[in-house]
Amino acid sequence: SYGNFNAKRISDDEFKEMQCFINMSQELMVTMQSDGVIEKINDRFFYSLGYKDKDLKGKTLLKLIHPDDRSDVLQWLSTLKHEQKLNKKSDSISFEARLQAKSGTYHWVEWKCQGEGDHIFCIGHDTTTEKTNKDALLKREQQLSEAQSIGHMGHWRWVIGDHEIEWSDEIYRIFGVERDTFTPTIDSVNKTLYSRDVSRLAQSFQRAMFDRNNYEMDFRLKRPDGDTRYVRCEGRCELDGNGEVIALFGIMQDITERTLYEKQLREAKESAERAYAAKSQFLANMSHELRTPLNAIIGFSEMMQRQLLGPIGSDRYLDYIAGIRESGEHLLDLISDILDMSKIEAGKYQLDVEEINVAKIIRLATHMMEGRALDSNIKLKMDIEDDELTINADRRAFMQILLNLTSNAVKFTEPGGEVTIKVRGLDNYVAIHVIDDGIGIPPNKLARIVRPFEQVSSHYARDHQGSGLGLAITKELVELHGGTLNIESQVDIGTSVKIKLPYKVPAEDSFLRNEYNANGTDLKIVDSSEE
């Protein structure tokens, strides 16, 4: 298996002595004539590259070298041959060149060659696997570096007792320093930190070493250019075989942008809350101030309209007075809604709970809406299962809930339509349905109608006036009683509003507003194709 072309074979005794060592070697061994023609090759050469004796007979080693490497190899071999011609003892030369296998692939080989007499002796070490692993490692390191750069995150490691700390490239960028000019040590790092954070960082490390636990903390540092950065440090303890902490390692991430953004959000939220509170307080104060003159306007206009102190004179004045009174009453309703909403938002709406008869309140509310329903040619119906049904509730708030729901139903029902109020007493609550066959609510508006100051404004709805607070107030009042509000609607079919009120208002410390729904309001959109 140790090939011999053109030249005489070595003796059998010499071969036997050398064969064992040659075959044990993992190196590629080649003996060439001075013109580069291969004479002898060891088994490892055949095994690694897949050649047979006949494949290499009369070939030169240069023919197997990658074309891109041949010129360099030829130059090195020429140097050896020149020294041989001068009968000089040549020094060995080393070079790296790719060698072609029988399959056509190339192997990276580190060669060491030396001339002796008319021969050139070469030993090659196949470094293909090492190069492949090295390239893969470099690629992974590059990918890791790029990922850390994208995430503004770097890794570090400190062996306890060592002077220096190992940093990845990204940590140098976070600190705004260069690897060549800055040596990361405990002292040099502390000098970049704000004084308040130096002791916190030291305590965090000491506690981690003592408890052998993971740790994390945020600190601030000042870069050489004066820029302040916020950094999150997270790490773990490295233990030896005895469970003792021998090193700390972890990551540092630049969280400056996130920290400043969160700070801006908090400030914006606090500013909005202050503005909202100021708005609510202003509306409450304004509503109180406006109610007094409006009550006077409404009262005096009503006296003039009825001519309690004598005739007015012209009938046109009576029309004007009626307009003044209606406008005042409408404005008073708007102001009352705003005041109620402000109280609810400020958490100052107090329920005056008492036992009330549900049927009586519903009949009273229906009676109050009859005039408006008759004017719009709308039929009002009641379906009350139990006339003796009672609950504990705030009388005024309960009446306002019924009036708001009935008023909305009448407002959005076409002439000739029908509005029905159904009442059922169930095991844990009273269910009240207000059902109309009106214009319905568009699906894209359904979720918004219980928000303050929201109104459905589209070609489905008639022009109407209002504060847009009716359903919002109704929802809040229902929830203050521990109940829920559910709306189902189909455009051009009608709307059904269902409220569920417990028989007793829950105590404040055990108040569960959302017994039936996660947010206290269940808005269900029903497709118009459903029956």
Coordinates of C-alpha atoms in Angstrom, one line a residue:
S1 CA 0.0 0.0 0.0
Y2 CA 3.0 2.3 -0.1
G3 CA 3.1 3.1 -3.8
N4 CA 6.2 3.1 -6.0
F5 CA 6.3 4.5 -9.5
N6 CA 9.4 5.0 -11.7
A7 CA 11.8 4.4 -8.8
K8 CA 13.2 1.3 -7.2
R9 CA 11.5 0.0 -4.1
I10 CA 13.0 0.2 -0.7
S11 CA 14.2 -3.1 0.7
D12 CA 11.8 -5.4 2.4
D13 CA 13.6 -5.1 5.7
E14 CA 13.5 -1.3 5.6
F15 CA 9.9 -1.4 4.6
K16 CA 8.9 -3.6 7.5
E17 CA 10.7 -1.4 9.9
M18 CA 9.0 1.8 8.6
Q19 CA 5.6 0.3 7.6
C20 CA 4.2 0.2 11.2
F21 CA 5.0 3.8 11.9
I22 CA 3.9 5.1 8.5
N23 CA 0.5 3.4 8.7
M24 CA 0.0 4.7 12.2
S25 CA 0.4 8.3 11.2
Q26 CA -2.6 10.6 10.5
E27 CA -0.5 12.8 8.2
L28 CA -0.3 12.7 4.4
M29 CA 3.1 11.5 3.3
V30 CA 4.4 12.0 -0.2
T31 CA 7.8 11.4 -1.8
M32 CA 8.4 13.1 -5.1
Q33 CA 11.1 13.3 -7.7
S34 CA 12.7 16.6 -8.2
D35 CA 10.5 17.3 -11.2
G36 CA 7.4 16.8 -8.9
V37 CA 6.3 13.3 -10.1
I38 CA 4.9 11.3 -7.2
E39 CA 7.0 8.3 -6.2
K40 CA 5.6 7.0 -2.9
I41 CA 2.4 7.7 -0.9
N42 CA 1.3 6.4 2.5
D43 CA -2.0 4.7 3.3
R44 CA -3.5 7.9 4.9
F45 CA -3.1 9.8 1.7
F46 CA -5.1 7.1 -0.2
Y47 CA -7.7 6.8 2.6
S48 CA -8.3 10.5 3.0
L49 CA -8.5 11.5 -0.6
G50 CA -10.0 8.3 -2.1
Y51 CA -7.3 7.6 -4.7
K52 CA -5.9 4.2 -5.9
D53 CA -2.4 3.4 -7.0
K54 CA -3.3 3.6 -10.7
D55 CA -5.0 7.0 -10.2
L56 CA -1.7 8.7 -9.3
K57 CA 0.8 6.8 -11.5
G58 CA 2.9 9.3 -13.4
K59 CA 1.1 12.3 -11.9
T60 CA 2.7 15.3 -10.2
L61 CA 1.5 16.6 -6.9
L62 CA 1.1 20.0 -8.5
K63 CA -1.8 18.6 -10.7
L64 CA -3.8 17.9 -7.5
I65 CA -3.3 21.4 -6.1
H66 CA -6.2 23.9 -6.4
P67 CA -5.6 26.2 -9.5
D68 CA -5.6 29.3 -7.3
D69 CA -2.8 27.8 -5.1
R70 CA -0.6 26.4 -7.8
S71 CA 1.5 29.5 -8.5
D72 CA 2.5 29.8 -4.9
V73 CA 3.3 26.0 -4.5
L74 CA 5.3 26.0 -7.8
Q75 CA 7.4 28.9 -6.5
W76 CA 8.1 27.1 -3.2
L77 CA 9.0 23.8 -5.0
S78 CA 11.2 25.7 -7.5
T79 CA 13.2 27.2 -4.6
L80 CA 13.8 23.6 -3.3
K81 CA 14.9 22.4 -6.7
H82 CA 17.2 25.3 -7.2
E83 CA 18.9 24.6 -3.9
Q84 CA 19.2 20.9 -4.8
K85 CA 21.0 21.9 -8.1
L86 CA 23.5 23.9 -6.1
N87 CA 24.0 20.8 -3.8
K88 CA 23.0 22.9 -0.9
K89 CA 21.3 21.5 2.1
S90 CA 17.8 23.0 1.9
D91 CA 15.7 24.1 4.8
S92 CA 12.2 22.8 5.0
I93 CA 9.4 25.1 3.7
S94 CA 5.9 25.3 5.0
F95 CA 2.8 26.4 3.2
E96 CA -0.9 25.8 3.0
A97 CA -2.7 24.6 -0.2
R98 CA -5.9 22.9 -1.2
L99 CA -5.6 19.4 -2.4
Q100 CA -8.2 17.8 -4.7
A101 CA -9.7 14.5 -3.7
K102 CA -10.9 11.9 -6.2
S103 CA -14.5 13.0 -5.6
G104 CA -13.6 16.5 -6.8
T105 CA -13.8 18.2 -3.5
Y106 CA -10.8 20.0 -2.0
H107 CA -9.1 19.5 1.3
W108 CA -7.1 22.2 3.1
V109 CA -3.7 20.8 3.9
E110 CA -0.7 22.3 5.7
W111 CA 2.4 21.1 4.0
K112 CA 6.0 20.8 5.2
C113 CA 8.5 19.9 2.4
Q114 CA 12.2 19.4 2.3
G115 CA 14.6 18.4 -0.5
E116 CA 17.1 15.7 -0.1
G117 CA 19.3 14.6 -3.1
D118 CA 17.0 14.0 -6.1
H119 CA 13.9 13.8 -4.0
I120 CA 11.4 16.0 -2.2
F121 CA 9.8 14.7 0.9
C122 CA 6.4 16.2 1.9
I123 CA 4.2 15.8 5.0
G124 CA 0.7 17.2 5.0
H125 CA -1.8 17.8 7.8
D126 CA -5.4 17.9 6.7
T127 CA -7.0 21.0 8.3
T128 CA -10.3 20.9 6.5
T129 CA -12.4 20.0 9.6
E130 CA -10.5 22.5 11.7
K131 CA -11.1 25.2 9.1
T132 CA -14.7 24.3 8.7
N133 CA -15.2 24.4 12.5
K134 CA -13.3 27.6 12.7
D135 CA -15.3 29.2 10.0
A136 CA -18.6 28.1 11.6
L137 CA -17.4 29.4 14.9
L138 CA -16.5 32.8 13.4
K139 CA -19.9 32.9 11.7
R140 CA -21.7 32.2 15.0
E141 CA -19.6 34.8 16.8
Q142 CA -20.4 37.3 14.1
Q143 CA -24.1 36.5 14.3
L144 CA -24.0 36.8 18.1
S145 CA -22.2 40.1 17.8
E146 CA -24.8 41.4 15.3
A147 CA -27.7 40.2 17.4
Q148 CA -26.2 41.9 20.5
S149 CA -25.7 45.1 18.5
I150 CA -29.4 45.0 17.4
G151 CA -30.6 44.3 20.9
H152 CA -28.1 46.8 22.5
M153 CA -27.0 43.9 24.7
G154 CA -23.6 42.4 25.6
H155 CA -22.3 39.6 27.8
W156 CA -19.6 39.8 30.5
R157 CA -17.8 37.5 32.9
W158 CA -15.8 38.2 36.1
V159 CA -13.7 35.6 37.8
I160 CA -13.8 36.4 41.5
G161 CA -10.5 37.9 42.6
D162 CA -9.4 38.8 39.0
H163 CA -8.5 42.4 38.2
E164 CA -10.2 42.6 34.9
I165 CA -13.7 41.9 33.7
E166 CA -14.4 40.2 30.3
W167 CA -16.6 42.3 28.1
S168 CA -18.1 41.6 24.7
D169 CA -17.8 44.3 22.0
E170 CA -21.4 45.6 22.6
I171 CA -20.7 46.5 26.3
Y172 CA -17.8 48.7 25.2
R173 CA -20.3 50.5 22.8
I174 CA -22.9 50.8 25.7
F175 CA -20.3 52.4 27.9
G176 CA -19.0 54.6 25.0
V177 CA -15.4 53.5 25.3
E178 CA -12.9 51.7 23.1
R179 CA -11.4 48.3 23.8
D180 CA -7.8 49.6 23.1
T181 CA -8.1 52.5 25.6
F182 CA -10.4 51.2 28.3
T183 CA -9.7 48.3 30.6
P184 CA -12.9 47.1 32.4
T185 CA -12.2 46.6 36.1
I186 CA -14.3 47.0 39.2
D187 CA -12.8 50.4 39.8
S188 CA -12.9 51.7 36.2
V189 CA -16.6 50.6 35.9
N190 CA -17.5 52.3 39.2
K191 CA -16.0 55.5 38.0
T192 CA -18.5 55.6 35.1
L193 CA -21.5 55.0 37.3
Y194 CA -23.6 57.5 39.2
S195 CA -22.6 57.6 42.8
R196 CA -26.0 56.3 44.1
D197 CA -25.7 53.2 41.8
V198 CA -22.1 52.2 42.8
S199 CA -23.1 50.8 46.2
R200 CA -26.3 49.2 44.8
L201 CA -24.2 47.3 42.2
A202 CA -21.7 46.1 44.8
Q203 CA -24.5 45.0 47.1
S204 CA -26.2 43.2 44.3
F205 CA -23.0 41.2 43.5
Q206 CA -22.3 40.5 47.1
R207 CA -25.8 39.2 47.8
A208 CA -25.6 37.0 44.7
M209 CA -22.3 35.5 45.8
F210 CA -23.7 34.9 49.3
D211 CA -27.1 33.5 48.3
R212 CA -25.8 31.8 45.1
N213 CA -28.8 33.2 43.3
N214 CA -29.5 34.9 40.0
Y215 CA -29.6 38.7 40.2
E216 CA -30.7 41.8 38.2
M217 CA -30.6 45.5 38.7
D218 CA -30.8 48.8 36.7
F219 CA -28.1 51.5 37.0
R220 CA -27.1 54.7 35.3
L221 CA -23.8 55.5 33.8
K222 CA -22.2 58.6 32.2
R223 CA -20.3 58.2 29.0
P224 CA -17.1 60.1 28.3
D225 CA -19.1 62.3 26.0
G226 CA -21.4 63.3 28.9
D227 CA -24.4 61.2 27.7
T228 CA -26.3 59.4 30.4
R229 CA -27.4 55.8 29.7
Y230 CA -29.7 53.5 31.6
V231 CA -28.5 49.9 31.8
R232 CA -30.1 46.6 32.9
C233 CA -27.7 44.1 34.4
E234 CA -28.7 40.5 34.8
G235 CA -26.4 37.7 35.8
R236 CA -25.8 34.3 37.4
C237 CA -23.2 32.6 39.6
E238 CA -20.7 30.1 38.2
L239 CA -20.1 27.3 40.8
D240 CA -17.2 24.9 41.1
G241 CA -17.5 21.2 42.0
N242 CA -17.9 22.0 45.7
G243 CA -20.7 24.5 45.1
E244 CA -18.6 27.5 45.7
V245 CA -19.0 30.7 43.6
I246 CA -16.0 31.1 41.4
A247 CA -17.3 33.7 38.9
L248 CA -20.1 35.9 38.0
F249 CA -21.4 36.3 34.5
G250 CA -24.4 37.7 32.7
I251 CA -25.6 40.4 30.3
M252 CA -25.9 44.1 30.2
Q253 CA -28.6 45.8 28.0
D254 CA -28.9 49.5 27.1
I255 CA -32.5 50.3 28.1
T256 CA -32.2 54.1 27.8
E257 CA -34.8 54.5 25.0
R258 CA -37.3 52.3 26.8
T259 CA -36.7 53.9 30.1
L260 CA -37.2 57.4 28.7
Y261 CA -40.3 56.3 26.8
E262 CA -41.8 54.8 29.9
K263 CA -41.0 58.0 31.8
Q264 CA -42.7 60.1 29.1
L265 CA -45.7 57.8 29.2
R266 CA -46.0 58.1 33.0
E267 CA -45.7 61.9 32.7
A268 CA -48.3 62.0 30.0
K269 CA -50.7 59.7 31.9
E270 CA -50.3 61.8 35.1
S271 CA -50.8 65.0 33.0
A272 CA -53.9 63.5 31.4
E273 CA -55.3 62.4 34.8
R274 CA -54.8 65.9 36.2
A275 CA -56.4 67.4 33.2
Y276 CA -59.3 64.9 33.4
A277 CA -59.8 65.6 37.1
A278 CA -59.7 69.4 36.5
K279 CA -62.2 69.0 33.7
S280 CA -64.5 66.9 35.9
Q281 CA -64.2 69.4 38.7
F282 CA -64.8 72.3 36.3
L283 CA -67.9 70.6 34.8
A284 CA -69.3 69.9 38.3
N285 CA -68.8 73.5 39.4
M286 CA -70.2 74.9 36.2
S287 CA -73.2 72.6 36.4
H288 CA -74.0 73.8 39.9
E289 CA -73.6 77.4 38.8
L290 CA -75.8 77.1 35.8
R291 CA -78.6 75.1 37.5
T292 CA -79.7 78.0 39.7
P293 CA -80.4 80.6 36.9
L294 CA -81.8 77.9 34.7
N295 CA -84.3 76.9 37.3
A296 CA -85.4 80.5 37.6
I297 CA -85.7 80.8 33.8
I298 CA -87.8 77.7 33.6
G299 CA -90.0 78.6 36.6
F300 CA -90.7 82.2 35.4
S301 CA -91.3 81.1 31.8
E302 CA -93.8 78.5 33.0
M303 CA -95.6 81.2 35.1
M304 CA -95.7 83.5 32.0
Q305 CA -96.9 80.7 29.7
R306 CA -99.8 79.9 32.1
Q307 CA -100.5 83.7 32.5
L308 CA -100.8 83.2 36.3
L309 CA -100.5 87.0 36.9
G310 CA -102.7 88.1 34.0
P311 CA -102.9 87.9 30.2
I312 CA -99.7 88.5 28.2
G313 CA -101.2 90.3 25.3
S314 CA -99.9 88.9 22.1
D315 CA -100.2 85.2 21.4
R316 CA -96.8 85.2 19.7
Y317 CA -95.2 86.0 23.1
L318 CA -96.7 82.8 24.4
D319 CA -94.9 80.9 21.6
Y320 CA -91.7 82.6 22.5
I321 CA -92.1 81.8 26.2
A322 CA -92.8 78.1 25.3
G323 CA -89.6 78.1 23.3
I324 CA -87.7 79.6 26.2
R325 CA -89.1 77.0 28.6
E326 CA -88.4 74.0 26.4
S327 CA -84.8 75.2 25.7
G328 CA -84.2 75.8 29.4
E329 CA -85.5 72.3 30.2
H330 CA -83.3 70.8 27.5
L331 CA -80.3 72.7 28.8
L332 CA -81.0 71.6 32.3
D333 CA -81.2 68.0 31.2
L334 CA -77.7 68.3 29.6
I335 CA -76.2 70.0 32.6
S336 CA -77.7 67.3 34.9
D337 CA -76.2 64.6 32.8
I338 CA -72.8 66.3 32.9
L339 CA -73.0 66.7 36.6
D340 CA -74.0 63.1 37.2
M341 CA -71.2 61.9 34.9
S342 CA -68.7 64.1 36.7
K343 CA -69.8 62.7 40.1
I344 CA -69.5 59.1 38.9
E345 CA -66.0 59.7 37.4
A346 CA -64.8 61.4 40.5
G347 CA -66.2 58.5 42.6
K348 CA -68.5 60.9 44.5
Y349 CA -71.8 59.5 43.4
Q350 CA -73.4 58.1 46.5
L351 CA -76.3 55.6 46.4
D352 CA -79.2 56.1 48.7
V353 CA -80.3 52.5 48.9
E354 CA -83.8 51.6 50.0
E355 CA -86.3 48.9 49.2
I356 CA -88.4 49.8 46.2
N357 CA -91.2 48.2 44.2
V358 CA -89.9 47.5 40.7
A359 CA -93.3 47.5 39.0
K360 CA -94.4 50.8 40.5
I361 CA -91.1 52.6 39.4
I362 CA -91.4 51.1 35.9
R363 CA -95.1 52.2 35.5
L364 CA -94.1 55.7 36.7
A365 CA -91.3 55.9 34.2
T366 CA -93.5 54.6 31.4
H367 CA -96.2 57.2 32.3
M368 CA -93.6 59.9 32.2
M369 CA -92.6 58.8 28.6
E370 CA -96.1 58.4 27.3
G371 CA -96.4 61.9 26.1
R372 CA -93.2 61.7 24.0
A373 CA -94.2 58.3 22.7
L374 CA -97.7 59.5 21.7
D375 CA -96.2 62.5 19.9
S376 CA -94.1 60.1 17.8
N377 CA -96.9 57.6 17.3
I378 CA -95.0 54.9 19.2
K379 CA -96.7 52.3 21.3
L380 CA -95.4 51.6 24.9
K381 CA -96.0 48.2 26.4
M382 CA -95.1 46.7 29.8
D383 CA -94.7 43.0 30.5
I384 CA -94.2 42.7 34.3
E385 CA -94.3 39.2 35.7
D386 CA -94.6 40.0 39.4
D387 CA -96.2 43.3 40.6
E388 CA -94.8 42.7 44.1
L389 CA -91.2 42.3 43.0
T390 CA -88.8 44.4 45.2
I391 CA -85.1 45.2 45.2
N392 CA -82.7 47.3 47.3
A393 CA -81.6 50.2 45.1
D394 CA -81.3 54.0 44.8
R395 CA -84.8 55.2 43.8
R396 CA -83.5 58.2 41.8
A397 CA -80.8 56.2 40.1
F398 CA -83.1 53.3 39.2
M399 CA -85.6 55.8 37.8
Q400 CA -82.9 57.5 35.7
I401 CA -81.8 54.1 34.3
L402 CA -85.4 53.3 33.2
L403 CA -86.0 56.8 31.8
N404 CA -82.6 56.8 29.8
L405 CA -83.3 53.4 28.3
T406 CA -86.9 54.1 27.5
S407 CA -86.1 57.5 26.1
N408 CA -83.5 56.1 23.8
A409 CA -85.8 53.3 22.6
V410 CA -88.5 55.9 21.7
K411 CA -86.0 58.3 20.1
F412 CA -84.7 55.7 17.7
T413 CA -88.0 54.0 16.8
E414 CA -89.9 55.1 13.7
P415 CA -93.5 56.2 13.9
G416 CA -95.8 53.3 14.2
G417 CA -93.2 51.2 16.1
E418 CA -93.4 49.6 19.5
V419 CA -91.3 49.7 22.7
T420 CA -91.7 46.9 25.3
I421 CA -90.4 46.8 28.8
K422 CA -90.1 43.3 30.3
V423 CA -89.4 42.5 33.9
R424 CA -88.5 39.0 35.3
G425 CA -87.4 38.1 38.8
L426 CA -84.7 35.3 38.7
D427 CA -82.8 33.5 41.4
N428 CA -80.0 36.0 42.0
Y429 CA -81.0 39.1 40.1
V430 CA -83.8 41.1 38.4
A431 CA -83.7 41.1 34.7
I432 CA -85.2 44.2 32.8
H433 CA -85.4 44.2 29.0
V434 CA -86.1 47.3 27.0
I435 CA -86.9 46.2 23.5
D436 CA -87.7 48.3 20.4
D437 CA -88.2 47.6 16.7
G438 CA -86.4 50.7 15.7
I439 CA -83.5 51.5 13.3
G440 CA -80.9 49.5 15.3
I441 CA -77.3 50.3 15.9
P442 CA -74.6 49.7 13.2
P443 CA -72.0 47.0 14.2
N444 CA -69.1 49.5 14.0
K445 CA -70.8 51.8 16.5
L446 CA -72.1 49.3 19.0
A447 CA -69.0 49.2 21.1
R448 CA -68.8 53.0 21.4
I449 CA -72.3 53.9 22.5
V450 CA -71.6 53.3 26.2
R451 CA -68.6 55.7 26.2
P452 CA -69.1 59.2 27.5
F453 CA -70.1 61.8 24.9
E454 CA -70.3 59.2 22.1
Q455 CA -73.3 59.3 19.7
V456 CA -74.3 57.2 16.8
S457 CA -74.2 59.6 13.9
S458 CA -74.9 57.9 10.5
H459 CA -77.6 57.6 7.8
Y460 CA -79.2 54.9 10.0
A461 CA -80.1 57.5 12.7
R462 CA -82.5 60.5 12.8
D463 CA -81.1 63.8 13.8
H464 CA -81.6 64.2 17.5
Q465 CA -80.2 66.2 20.4
G466 CA -78.5 65.0 23.5
S467 CA -75.3 65.0 25.5
G468 CA -74.3 61.5 24.5
L469 CA -74.1 60.6 28.2
G470 CA -77.3 58.7 28.6
L471 CA -76.1 55.1 28.0
A472 CA -72.7 55.9 29.7
I473 CA -74.5 57.1 32.8
T474 CA -76.9 54.2 32.7
K475 CA -74.0 51.7 32.5
E476 CA -72.2 53.3 35.4
L477 CA -75.4 53.4 37.6
V478 CA -76.1 49.8 36.8
E479 CA -72.5 48.8 37.8
L480 CA -72.7 50.9 41.0
H481 CA -75.6 48.6 41.9
G482 CA -73.4 45.6 41.2
G483 CA -75.2 44.8 37.9
T484 CA -74.4 44.4 34.2
L485 CA -75.7 45.9 31.0
N486 CA -76.0 43.9 27.7
I487 CA -76.9 45.3 24.3
E488 CA -77.9 43.4 21.2
S489 CA -78.9 45.1 18.0
Q490 CA -79.6 44.5 14.4
V491 CA -79.8 47.4 11.9
D492 CA -83.3 48.0 10.7
I493 CA -84.6 45.3 13.0
G494 CA -84.3 46.8 16.5
T495 CA -82.4 46.9 19.7
S496 CA -82.6 45.0 23.0
V497 CA -81.0 46.4 26.1
K498 CA -80.9 44.0 29.1
I499 CA -79.8 45.0 32.6
K500 CA -79.3 42.6 35.5
L501 CA -79.6 44.0 39.0
P502 CA -78.9 42.0 42.2
Y503 CA -81.6 42.1 44.8
K504 CA -79.2 43.8 47.2
V505 CA -76.3 46.2 46.4
P506 CA -73.0 44.4 47.3
A507 CA -71.1 45.9 50.2
E508 CA -68.2 48.1 49.1
D509 CA -65.5 45.8 50.3
S510 CA -66.9 42.8 48.4
F511 CA -68.2 44.7 45.5
L512 CA -68.1 42.6 42.3
R513 CA -69.3 44.7 39.5
N514 CA -68.5 42.2 36.8
E515 CA -70.3 39.1 38.0
Y516 CA -71.7 38.4 34.5
N517 CA -69.1 40.0 32.3
A518 CA -65.4 40.8 32.5
N519 CA -65.8 44.6 31.9
G520 CA -69.3 45.1 33.2
T521 CA -70.8 45.5 29.7
D522 CA -71.5 42.8 27.2
L523 CA -72.0 44.2 23.7
K524 CA -73.2 41.6 21.3
I525 CA -73.4 42.3 17.6
V526 CA -76.1 40.2 15.9
D527 CA -75.9 39.8 12.1
S528 CA -79.0 41.0 10.3
S529 CA -79.3 37.6 8.6
E530 CA -80.0 35.9 11.9
E531 CA -83.5 35.3 12.9

